[in-house]
PDB file of C-alpha atoms and ligand atoms in Angstrom:
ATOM      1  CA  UNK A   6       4.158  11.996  18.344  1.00 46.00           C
ATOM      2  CA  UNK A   7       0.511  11.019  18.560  1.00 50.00           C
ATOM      3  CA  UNK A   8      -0.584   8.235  21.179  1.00 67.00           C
ATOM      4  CA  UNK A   9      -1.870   6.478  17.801  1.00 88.00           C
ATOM      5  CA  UNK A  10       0.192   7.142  14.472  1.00 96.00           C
ATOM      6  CA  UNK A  11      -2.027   6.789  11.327  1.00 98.00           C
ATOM      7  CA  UNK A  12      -2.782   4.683   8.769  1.00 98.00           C
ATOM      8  CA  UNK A  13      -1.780   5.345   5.644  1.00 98.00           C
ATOM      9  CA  UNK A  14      -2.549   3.382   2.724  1.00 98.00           C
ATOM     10  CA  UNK A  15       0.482   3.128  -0.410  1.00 99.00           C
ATOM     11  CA  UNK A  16      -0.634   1.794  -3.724  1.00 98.00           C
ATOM     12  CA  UNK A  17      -0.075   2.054  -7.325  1.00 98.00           C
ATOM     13  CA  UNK A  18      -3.101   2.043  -9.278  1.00 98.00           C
ATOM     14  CA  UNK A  19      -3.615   1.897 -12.502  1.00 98.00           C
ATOM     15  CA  UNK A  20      -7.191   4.075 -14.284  1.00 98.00           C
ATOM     16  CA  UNK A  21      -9.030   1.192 -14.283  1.00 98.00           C
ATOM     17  CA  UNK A  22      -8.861   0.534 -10.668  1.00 98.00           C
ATOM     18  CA  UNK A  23      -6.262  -2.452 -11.203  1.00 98.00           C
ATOM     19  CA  UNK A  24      -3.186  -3.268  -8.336  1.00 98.00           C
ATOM     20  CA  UNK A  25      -2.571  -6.790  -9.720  1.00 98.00           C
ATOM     21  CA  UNK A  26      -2.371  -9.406 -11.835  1.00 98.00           C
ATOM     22  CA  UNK A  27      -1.756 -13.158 -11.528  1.00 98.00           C
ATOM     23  CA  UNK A  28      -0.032 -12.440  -7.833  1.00 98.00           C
ATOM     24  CA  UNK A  29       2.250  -9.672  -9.539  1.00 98.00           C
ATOM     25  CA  UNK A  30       2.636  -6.034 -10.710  1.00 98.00           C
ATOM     26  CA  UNK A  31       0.645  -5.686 -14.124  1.00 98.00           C
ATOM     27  CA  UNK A  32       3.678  -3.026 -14.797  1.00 98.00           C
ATOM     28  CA  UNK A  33       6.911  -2.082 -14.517  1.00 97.00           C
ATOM     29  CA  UNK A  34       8.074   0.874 -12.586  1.00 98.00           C
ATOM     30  CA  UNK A  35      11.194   1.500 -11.445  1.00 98.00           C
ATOM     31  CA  UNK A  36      10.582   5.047 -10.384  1.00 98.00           C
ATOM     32  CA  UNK A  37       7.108   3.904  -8.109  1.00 98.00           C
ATOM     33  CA  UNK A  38       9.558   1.008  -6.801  1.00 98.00           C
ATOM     34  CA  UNK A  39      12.098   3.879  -5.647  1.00 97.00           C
ATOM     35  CA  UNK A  40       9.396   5.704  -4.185  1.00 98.00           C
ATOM     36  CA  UNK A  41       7.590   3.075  -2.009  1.00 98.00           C
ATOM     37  CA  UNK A  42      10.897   2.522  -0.557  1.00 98.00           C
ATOM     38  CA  UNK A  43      11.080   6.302   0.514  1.00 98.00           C
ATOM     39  CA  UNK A  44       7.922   6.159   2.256  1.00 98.00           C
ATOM     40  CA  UNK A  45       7.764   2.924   3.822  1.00 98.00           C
ATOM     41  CA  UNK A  46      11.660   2.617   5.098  1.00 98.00           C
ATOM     42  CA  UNK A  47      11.929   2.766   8.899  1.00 97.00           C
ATOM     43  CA  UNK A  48       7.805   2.201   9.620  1.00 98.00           C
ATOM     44  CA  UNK A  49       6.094  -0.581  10.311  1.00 98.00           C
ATOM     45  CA  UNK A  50       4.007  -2.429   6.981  1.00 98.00           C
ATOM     46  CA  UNK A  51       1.263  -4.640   6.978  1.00 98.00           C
ATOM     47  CA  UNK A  52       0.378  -6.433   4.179  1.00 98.00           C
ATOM     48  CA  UNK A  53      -2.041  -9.335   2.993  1.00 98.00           C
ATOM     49  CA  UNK A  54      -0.686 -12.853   2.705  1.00 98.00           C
ATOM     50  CA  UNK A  55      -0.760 -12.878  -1.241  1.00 98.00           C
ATOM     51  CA  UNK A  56       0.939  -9.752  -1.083  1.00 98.00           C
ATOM     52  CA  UNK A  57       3.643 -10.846   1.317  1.00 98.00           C
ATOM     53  CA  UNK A  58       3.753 -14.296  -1.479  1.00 98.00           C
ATOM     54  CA  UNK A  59       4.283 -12.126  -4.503  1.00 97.00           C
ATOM     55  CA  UNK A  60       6.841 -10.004  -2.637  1.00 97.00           C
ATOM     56  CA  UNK A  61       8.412 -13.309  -1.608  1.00 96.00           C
ATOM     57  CA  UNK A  62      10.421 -11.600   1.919  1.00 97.00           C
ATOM     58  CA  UNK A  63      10.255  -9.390   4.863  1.00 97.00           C
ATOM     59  CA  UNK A  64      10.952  -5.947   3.285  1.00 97.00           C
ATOM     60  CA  UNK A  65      14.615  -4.729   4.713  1.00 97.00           C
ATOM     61  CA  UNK A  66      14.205  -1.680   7.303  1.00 96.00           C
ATOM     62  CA  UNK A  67      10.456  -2.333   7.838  1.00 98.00           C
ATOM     63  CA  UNK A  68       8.586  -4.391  10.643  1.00 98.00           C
ATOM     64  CA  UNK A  69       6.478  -6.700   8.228  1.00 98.00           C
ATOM     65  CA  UNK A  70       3.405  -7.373   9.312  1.00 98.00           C
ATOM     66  CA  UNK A  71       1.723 -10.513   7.317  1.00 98.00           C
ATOM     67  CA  UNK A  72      -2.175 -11.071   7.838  1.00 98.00           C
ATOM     68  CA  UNK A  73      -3.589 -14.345   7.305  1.00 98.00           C
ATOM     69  CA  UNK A  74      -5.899 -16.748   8.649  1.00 98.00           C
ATOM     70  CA  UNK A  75      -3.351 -19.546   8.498  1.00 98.00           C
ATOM     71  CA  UNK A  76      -2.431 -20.367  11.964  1.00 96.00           C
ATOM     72  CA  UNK A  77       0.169 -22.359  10.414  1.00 96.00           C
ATOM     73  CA  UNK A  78       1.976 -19.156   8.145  1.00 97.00           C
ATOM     74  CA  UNK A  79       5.533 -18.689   9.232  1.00 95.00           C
ATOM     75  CA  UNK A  80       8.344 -16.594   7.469  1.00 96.00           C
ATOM     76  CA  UNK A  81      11.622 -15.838   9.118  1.00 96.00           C
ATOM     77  CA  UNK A  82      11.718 -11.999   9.496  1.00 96.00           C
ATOM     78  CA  UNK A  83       7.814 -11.527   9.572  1.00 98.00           C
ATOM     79  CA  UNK A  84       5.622 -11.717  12.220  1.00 98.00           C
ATOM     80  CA  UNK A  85       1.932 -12.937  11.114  1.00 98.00           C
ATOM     81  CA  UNK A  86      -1.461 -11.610  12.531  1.00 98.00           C
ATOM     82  CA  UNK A  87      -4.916 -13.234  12.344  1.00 98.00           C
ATOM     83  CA  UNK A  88      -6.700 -10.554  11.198  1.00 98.00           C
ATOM     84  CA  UNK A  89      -6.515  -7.048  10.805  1.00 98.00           C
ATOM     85  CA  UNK A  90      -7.370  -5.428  13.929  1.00 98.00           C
ATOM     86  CA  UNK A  91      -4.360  -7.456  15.718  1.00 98.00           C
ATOM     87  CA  UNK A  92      -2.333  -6.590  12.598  1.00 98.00           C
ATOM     88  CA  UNK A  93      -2.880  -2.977  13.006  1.00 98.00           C
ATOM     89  CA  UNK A  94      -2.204  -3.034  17.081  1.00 98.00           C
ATOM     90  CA  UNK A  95       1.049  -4.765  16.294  1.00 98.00           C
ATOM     91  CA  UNK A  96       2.037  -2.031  13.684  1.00 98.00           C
ATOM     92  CA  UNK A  97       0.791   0.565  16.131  1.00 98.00           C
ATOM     93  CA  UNK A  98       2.991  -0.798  18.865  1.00 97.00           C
ATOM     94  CA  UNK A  99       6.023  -1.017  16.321  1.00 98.00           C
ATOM     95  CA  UNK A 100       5.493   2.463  15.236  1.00 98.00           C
ATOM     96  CA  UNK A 101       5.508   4.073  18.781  1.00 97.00           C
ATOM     97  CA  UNK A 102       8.516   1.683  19.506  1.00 96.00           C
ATOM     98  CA  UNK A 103      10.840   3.160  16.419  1.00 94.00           C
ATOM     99  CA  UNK A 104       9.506   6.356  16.608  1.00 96.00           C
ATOM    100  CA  UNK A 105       8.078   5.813  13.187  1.00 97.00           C
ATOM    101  CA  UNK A 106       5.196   8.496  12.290  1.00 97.00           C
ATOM    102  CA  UNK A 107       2.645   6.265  10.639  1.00 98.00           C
ATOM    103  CA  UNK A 108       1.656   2.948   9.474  1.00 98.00           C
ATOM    104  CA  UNK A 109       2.020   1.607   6.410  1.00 98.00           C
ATOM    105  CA  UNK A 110      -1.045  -0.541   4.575  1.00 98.00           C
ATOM    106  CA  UNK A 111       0.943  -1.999   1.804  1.00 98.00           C
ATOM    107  CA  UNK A 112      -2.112  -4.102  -0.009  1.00 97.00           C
ATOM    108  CA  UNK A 113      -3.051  -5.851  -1.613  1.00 96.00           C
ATOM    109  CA  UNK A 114      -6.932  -5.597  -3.199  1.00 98.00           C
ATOM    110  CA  UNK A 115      -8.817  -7.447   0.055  1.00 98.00           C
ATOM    111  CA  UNK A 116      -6.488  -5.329   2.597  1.00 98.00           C
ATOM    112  CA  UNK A 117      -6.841  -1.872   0.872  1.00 98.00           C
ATOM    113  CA  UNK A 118     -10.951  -3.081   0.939  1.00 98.00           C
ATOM    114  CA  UNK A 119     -10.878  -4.005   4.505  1.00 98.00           C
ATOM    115  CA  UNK A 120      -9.038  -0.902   5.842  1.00 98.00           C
ATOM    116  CA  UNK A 121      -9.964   2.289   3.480  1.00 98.00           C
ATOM    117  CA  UNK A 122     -12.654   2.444   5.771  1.00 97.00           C
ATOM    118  CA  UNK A 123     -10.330   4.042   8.831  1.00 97.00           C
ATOM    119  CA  UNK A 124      -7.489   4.742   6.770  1.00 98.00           C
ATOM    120  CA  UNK A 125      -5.908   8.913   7.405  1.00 98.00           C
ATOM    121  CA  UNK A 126      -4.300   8.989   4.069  1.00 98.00           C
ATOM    122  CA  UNK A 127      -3.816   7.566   0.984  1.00 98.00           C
ATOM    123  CA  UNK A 128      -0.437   8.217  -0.819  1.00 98.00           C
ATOM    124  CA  UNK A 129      -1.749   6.570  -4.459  1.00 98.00           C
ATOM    125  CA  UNK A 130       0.613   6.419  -7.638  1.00 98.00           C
ATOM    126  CA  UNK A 131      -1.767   6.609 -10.426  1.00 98.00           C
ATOM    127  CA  UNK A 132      -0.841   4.368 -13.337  1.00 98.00           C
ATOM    128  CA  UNK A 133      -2.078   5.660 -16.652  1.00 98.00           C
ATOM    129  CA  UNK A 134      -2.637   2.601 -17.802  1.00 98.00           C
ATOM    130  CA  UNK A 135      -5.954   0.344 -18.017  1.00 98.00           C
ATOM    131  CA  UNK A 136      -4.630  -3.314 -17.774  1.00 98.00           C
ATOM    132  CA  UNK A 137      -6.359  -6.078 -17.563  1.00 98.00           C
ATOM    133  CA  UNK A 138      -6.613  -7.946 -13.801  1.00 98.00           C
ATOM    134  CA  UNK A 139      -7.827  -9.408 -10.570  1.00 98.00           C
ATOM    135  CA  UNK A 140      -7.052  -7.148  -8.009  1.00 98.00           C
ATOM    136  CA  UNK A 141      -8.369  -3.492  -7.738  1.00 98.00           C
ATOM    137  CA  UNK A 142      -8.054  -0.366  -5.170  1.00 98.00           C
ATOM    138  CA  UNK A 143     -11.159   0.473  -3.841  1.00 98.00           C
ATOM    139  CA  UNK A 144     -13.065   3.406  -5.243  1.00 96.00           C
ATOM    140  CA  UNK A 145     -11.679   6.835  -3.526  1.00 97.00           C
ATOM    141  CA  UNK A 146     -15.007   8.376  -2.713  1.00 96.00           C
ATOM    142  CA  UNK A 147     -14.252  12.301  -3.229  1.00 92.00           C
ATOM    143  CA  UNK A 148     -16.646  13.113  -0.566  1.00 95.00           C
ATOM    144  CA  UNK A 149     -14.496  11.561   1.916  1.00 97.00           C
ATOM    145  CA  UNK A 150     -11.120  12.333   0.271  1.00 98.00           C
ATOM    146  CA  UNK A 151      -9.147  15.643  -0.549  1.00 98.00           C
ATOM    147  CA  UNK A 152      -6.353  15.383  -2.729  1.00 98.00           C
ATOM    148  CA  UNK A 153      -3.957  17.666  -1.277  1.00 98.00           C
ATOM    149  CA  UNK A 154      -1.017  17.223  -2.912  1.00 98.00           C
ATOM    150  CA  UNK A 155      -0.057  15.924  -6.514  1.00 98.00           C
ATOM    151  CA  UNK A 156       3.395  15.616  -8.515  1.00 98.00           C
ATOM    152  CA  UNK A 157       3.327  14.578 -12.098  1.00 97.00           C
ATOM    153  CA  UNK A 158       5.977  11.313 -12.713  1.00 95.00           C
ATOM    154  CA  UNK A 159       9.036  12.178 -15.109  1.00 92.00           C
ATOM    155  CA  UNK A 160       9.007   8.647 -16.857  1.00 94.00           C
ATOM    156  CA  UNK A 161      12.324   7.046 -17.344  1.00 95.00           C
ATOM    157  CA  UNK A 162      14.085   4.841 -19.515  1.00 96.00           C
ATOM    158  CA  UNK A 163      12.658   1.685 -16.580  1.00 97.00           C
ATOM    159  CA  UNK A 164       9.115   3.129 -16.813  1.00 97.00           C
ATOM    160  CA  UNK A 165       6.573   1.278 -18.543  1.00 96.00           C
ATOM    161  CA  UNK A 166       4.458   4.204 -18.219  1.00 97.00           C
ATOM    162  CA  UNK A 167       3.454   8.044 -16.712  1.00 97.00           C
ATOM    163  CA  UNK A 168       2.084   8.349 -13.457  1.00 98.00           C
ATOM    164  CA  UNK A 169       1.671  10.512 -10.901  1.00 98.00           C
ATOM    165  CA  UNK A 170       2.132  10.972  -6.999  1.00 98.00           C
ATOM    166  CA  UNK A 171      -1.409  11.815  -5.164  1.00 98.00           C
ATOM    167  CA  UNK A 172      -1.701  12.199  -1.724  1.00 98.00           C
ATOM    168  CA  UNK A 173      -5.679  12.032   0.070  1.00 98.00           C
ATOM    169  CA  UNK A 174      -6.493  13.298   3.192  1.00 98.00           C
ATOM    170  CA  UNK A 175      -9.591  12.926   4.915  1.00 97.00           C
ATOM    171  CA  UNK A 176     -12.284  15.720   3.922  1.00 93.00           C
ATOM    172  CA  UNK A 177     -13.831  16.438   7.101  1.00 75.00           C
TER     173      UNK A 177
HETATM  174  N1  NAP B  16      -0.236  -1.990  -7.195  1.00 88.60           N
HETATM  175  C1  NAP B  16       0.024  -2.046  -5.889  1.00 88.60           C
HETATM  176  O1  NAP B  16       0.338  -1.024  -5.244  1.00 88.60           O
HETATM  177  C2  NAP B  16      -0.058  -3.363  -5.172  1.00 88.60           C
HETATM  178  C3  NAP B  16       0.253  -3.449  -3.811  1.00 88.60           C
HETATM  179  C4  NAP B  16       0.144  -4.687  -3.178  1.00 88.60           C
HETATM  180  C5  NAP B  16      -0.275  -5.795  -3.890  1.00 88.60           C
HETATM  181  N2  NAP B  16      -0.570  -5.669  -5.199  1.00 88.60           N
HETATM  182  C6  NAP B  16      -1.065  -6.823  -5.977  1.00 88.60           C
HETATM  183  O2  NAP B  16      -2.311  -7.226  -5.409  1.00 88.60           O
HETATM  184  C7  NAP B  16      -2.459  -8.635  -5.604  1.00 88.60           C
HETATM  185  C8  NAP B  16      -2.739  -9.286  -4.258  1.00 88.60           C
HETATM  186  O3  NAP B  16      -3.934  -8.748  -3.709  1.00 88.60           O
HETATM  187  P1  NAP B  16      -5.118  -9.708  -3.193  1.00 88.60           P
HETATM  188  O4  NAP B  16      -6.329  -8.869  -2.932  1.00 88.60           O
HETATM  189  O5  NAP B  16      -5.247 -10.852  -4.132  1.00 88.60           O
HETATM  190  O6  NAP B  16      -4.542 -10.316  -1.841  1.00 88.60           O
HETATM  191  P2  NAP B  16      -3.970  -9.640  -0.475  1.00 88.60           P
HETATM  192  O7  NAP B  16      -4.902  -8.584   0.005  1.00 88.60           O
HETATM  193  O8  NAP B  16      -2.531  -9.309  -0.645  1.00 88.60           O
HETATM  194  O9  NAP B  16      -3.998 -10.905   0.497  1.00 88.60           O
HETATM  195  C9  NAP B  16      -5.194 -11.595   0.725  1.00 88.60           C
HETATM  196  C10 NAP B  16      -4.969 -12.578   1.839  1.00 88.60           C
HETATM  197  O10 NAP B  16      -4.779 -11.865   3.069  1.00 88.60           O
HETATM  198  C11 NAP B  16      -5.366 -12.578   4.123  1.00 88.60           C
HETATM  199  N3  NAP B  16      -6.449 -11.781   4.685  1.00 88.60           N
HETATM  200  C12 NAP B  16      -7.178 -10.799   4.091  1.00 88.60           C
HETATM  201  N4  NAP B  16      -8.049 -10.261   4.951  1.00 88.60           N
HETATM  202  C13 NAP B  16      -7.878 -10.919   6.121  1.00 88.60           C
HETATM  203  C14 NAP B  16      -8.480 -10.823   7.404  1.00 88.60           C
HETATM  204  N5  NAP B  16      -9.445  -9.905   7.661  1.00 88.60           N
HETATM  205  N6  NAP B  16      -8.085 -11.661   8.378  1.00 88.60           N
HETATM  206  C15 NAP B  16      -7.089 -12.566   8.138  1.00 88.60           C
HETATM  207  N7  NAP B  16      -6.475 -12.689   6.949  1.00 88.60           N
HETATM  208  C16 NAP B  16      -6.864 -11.889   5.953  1.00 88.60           C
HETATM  209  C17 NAP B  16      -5.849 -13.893   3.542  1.00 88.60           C
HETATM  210  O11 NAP B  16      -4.726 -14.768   3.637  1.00 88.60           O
HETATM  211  P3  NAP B  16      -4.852 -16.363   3.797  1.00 88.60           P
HETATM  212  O12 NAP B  16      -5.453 -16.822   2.494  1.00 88.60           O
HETATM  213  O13 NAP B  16      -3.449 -16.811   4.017  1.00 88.60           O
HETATM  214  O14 NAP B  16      -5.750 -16.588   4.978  1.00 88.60           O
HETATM  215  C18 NAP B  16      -6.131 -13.519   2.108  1.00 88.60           C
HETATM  216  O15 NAP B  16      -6.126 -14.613   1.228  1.00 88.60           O
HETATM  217  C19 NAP B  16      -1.186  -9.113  -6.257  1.00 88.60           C
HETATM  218  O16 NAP B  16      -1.374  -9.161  -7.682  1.00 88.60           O
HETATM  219  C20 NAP B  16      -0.170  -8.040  -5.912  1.00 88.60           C
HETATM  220  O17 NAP B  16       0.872  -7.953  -6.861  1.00 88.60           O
HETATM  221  C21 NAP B  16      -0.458  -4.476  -5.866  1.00 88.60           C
END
């Protein structure tokens, strides 16, 4: 165990750059749904406030870590931080706490923005899709990202659509 797990940042994203639409999912996907769950159980997840909305609860088995500038934002099971360098030192401390091997940046657009910068890895779902919306993933600068792993989605009957499983590490 490291003195400081990383960050790793989970998304879906679609060609087009899109994470969201209207507060939600622009897709159905049972199979990335089933996979999120196998990464993030048992570690510690911070997420934005709209995020935390559109899920609507504290995900079961994780530490949820809400950040928002509302000094006001309560939610029974979360715990809320004013921005993201308290977030993150919360998560950290949760992580060393369960023994948990990273933590989890859960979105959505302004948090993947904010944190890409010192992210360690990026586990992505790629969408192939191009919906419209009004939330993106920053772009994944291949100078500064490896792909080092890749498994091509077997689409079932809850799929709206393929995808794939890409994991980034930093290049250098
Ligand atoms: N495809 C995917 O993998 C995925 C994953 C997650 C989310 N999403 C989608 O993404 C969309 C939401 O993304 P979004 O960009 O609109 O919102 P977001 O990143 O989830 O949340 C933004 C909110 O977080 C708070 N915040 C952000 N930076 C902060 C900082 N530095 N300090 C304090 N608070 C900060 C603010 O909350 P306050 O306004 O309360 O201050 C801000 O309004 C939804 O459509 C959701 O379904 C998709």
């Amino acid at each position: 165990m490291t003195a400081s797990p990383p960050l790793v940042l989970v998304a879906a994203v679609a060609e087009n750059g899109v994470i969201g639409r209207a507060g939600a999912l622009p897709w159905r996907l049972k199979s990335d749904l089933r996979h999120f769950r196998a990464l993030t159980l048992g570690h510690p997840v911070v997420m934005g406030r709209k995020t935390f909305v559109s899920i609507g609860r504290p995900l079961p088995g994780r530490t949820t870590i809400v950040v928002t500038r509302d000094r006001g934002f309560a939610a029974a099971g979360a715990v809320a931080a004013g921005d993201l360098t308290t977030a993150l030192a919360i998560a950290r401390a949760d992580a060393l706490r369960r023994g948990a091997d990273a933590v989890m940046l859960v979105g959505g657009g302004q948090l993947y923005g904010e944190a890409i910068g010192t992210a360690d890895r990026l586990e992505i779902t790629r969408v192939r899709l191009r919906p419209d919306g009004d939330a993106w993933f920053p772009a994944v600068d291949e100078r500064v990202w490896r792909e080092v792993s890749r498994t091509e989605g077997t689409p079932g009957p809850e799929d709206e659509a393929p995808f794939a499983f890409i994991r980034y590490e930093r290049a250098g």
